[in-house]
Amino acid sequence: PLLISNNTGLTHYLVDGKDCFKFDPTIESIMDLFEKVEDKFDFYPQMSNEARETFINKFSIKSYNENFSKAIF
């Protein structure tokens, strides 16, 4: 699963614990992130599937074209 800072633009497209692990760019948050990643090891296959679905639904060429068409028409 993706490890993503809350300071990036993509973070609002993702759900923490579902298709990624989010963290704040602080030492404490990063340390907590490593513990969370270790604790959720059994959920990696499910999270990977969810991340793939998020990619297909929001970031694939097909979805980009559909969203772009809606915006201009």
GROMACS .gro file of C-alpha atoms in nm:
model
   73
    1PRO     CA    1   0.000   0.000   0.000
    2LEU     CA    2   0.097   0.360  -0.061
    3LEU     CA    3   0.257   0.565   0.216
    4ILE     CA    4   0.153   0.926   0.154
    5SER     CA    5   0.207   1.254   0.334
    6ASN     CA    6  -0.101   1.455   0.426
    7ASN     CA    7   0.074   1.752   0.264
    8THR     CA    8   0.039   1.619  -0.091
    9GLY     CA    9  -0.238   1.700  -0.333
   10LEU     CA   10  -0.340   1.339  -0.383
   11THR     CA   11  -0.418   1.272  -0.018
   12HIS     CA   12  -0.780   1.389  -0.049
   13TYR     CA   13  -0.846   1.118  -0.312
   14LEU     CA   14  -0.734   0.839  -0.078
   15VAL     CA   15  -0.870   0.684   0.241
   16ASP     CA   16  -0.628   0.608   0.522
   17GLY     CA   17  -0.632   0.239   0.611
   18LYS     CA   18  -0.829   0.148   0.300
   19ASP     CA   19  -0.598   0.216   0.005
   20CYS     CA   20  -0.304   0.391   0.172
   21PHE     CA   21  -0.136   0.491   0.494
   22LYS     CA   22  -0.136   0.866   0.552
   23PHE     CA   23   0.104   1.054   0.774
   24ASP     CA   24   0.198   1.407   0.870
   25PRO     CA   25   0.553   1.514   0.786
   26THR     CA   26   0.678   1.498   1.144
   27ILE     CA   27   0.910   1.253   1.313
   28GLU     CA   28   0.637   1.143   1.555
   29SER     CA   29   0.387   1.082   1.277
   30ILE     CA   30   0.639   0.886   1.071
   31MET     CA   31   0.726   0.669   1.372
   32ASP     CA   32   0.353   0.607   1.428
   33LEU     CA   33   0.320   0.525   1.058
   34PHE     CA   34   0.582   0.250   1.081
   35GLU     CA   35   0.394   0.094   1.374
   36LYS     CA   36   0.065   0.115   1.184
   37VAL     CA   37   0.221  -0.046   0.877
   38GLU     CA   38   0.355  -0.335   1.086
   39ASP     CA   39   0.024  -0.380   1.271
   40LYS     CA   40  -0.181  -0.393   0.949
   41PHE     CA   41   0.044  -0.638   0.765
   42ASP     CA   42  -0.242  -0.888   0.722
   43PHE     CA   43  -0.450  -0.625   0.542
   44TYR     CA   44  -0.193  -0.558   0.265
   45PRO     CA   45  -0.361  -0.777  -0.001
   46GLN     CA   46  -0.699  -0.611   0.058
   47MET     CA   47  -0.543  -0.263   0.069
   48SER     CA   48  -0.354  -0.335  -0.252
   49ASN     CA   49  -0.679  -0.432  -0.425
   50GLU     CA   50  -0.847  -0.117  -0.295
   51ALA     CA   51  -0.553   0.096  -0.413
   52ARG     CA   52  -0.578  -0.057  -0.759
   53GLU     CA   53  -0.951   0.019  -0.773
   54THR     CA   54  -0.885   0.378  -0.665
   55PHE     CA   55  -0.626   0.413  -0.940
   56ILE     CA   56  -0.858   0.271  -1.206
   57ASN     CA   57  -1.154   0.483  -1.095
   58LYS     CA   58  -0.971   0.812  -1.046
   59PHE     CA   59  -0.640   0.813  -1.231
   60SER     CA   60  -0.661   0.587  -1.535
   61ILE     CA   61  -0.656   0.737  -1.884
   62LYS     CA   62  -1.018   0.634  -1.929
   63SER     CA   63  -1.136   0.810  -1.614
   64TYR     CA   64  -0.921   1.115  -1.697
   65ASN     CA   65  -1.080   1.138  -2.042
   66GLU     CA   66  -1.430   1.099  -1.899
   67ASN     CA   67  -1.370   1.371  -1.639
   68PHE     CA   68  -1.207   1.599  -1.895
   69SER     CA   69  -1.502   1.554  -2.133
   70LYS     CA   70  -1.748   1.638  -1.857
   71ALA     CA   71  -1.552   1.952  -1.773
   72ILE     CA   72  -1.546   2.089  -2.127
   73PHE     CA   73  -1.893   1.989  -2.249
   0.00000   0.00000   0.00000
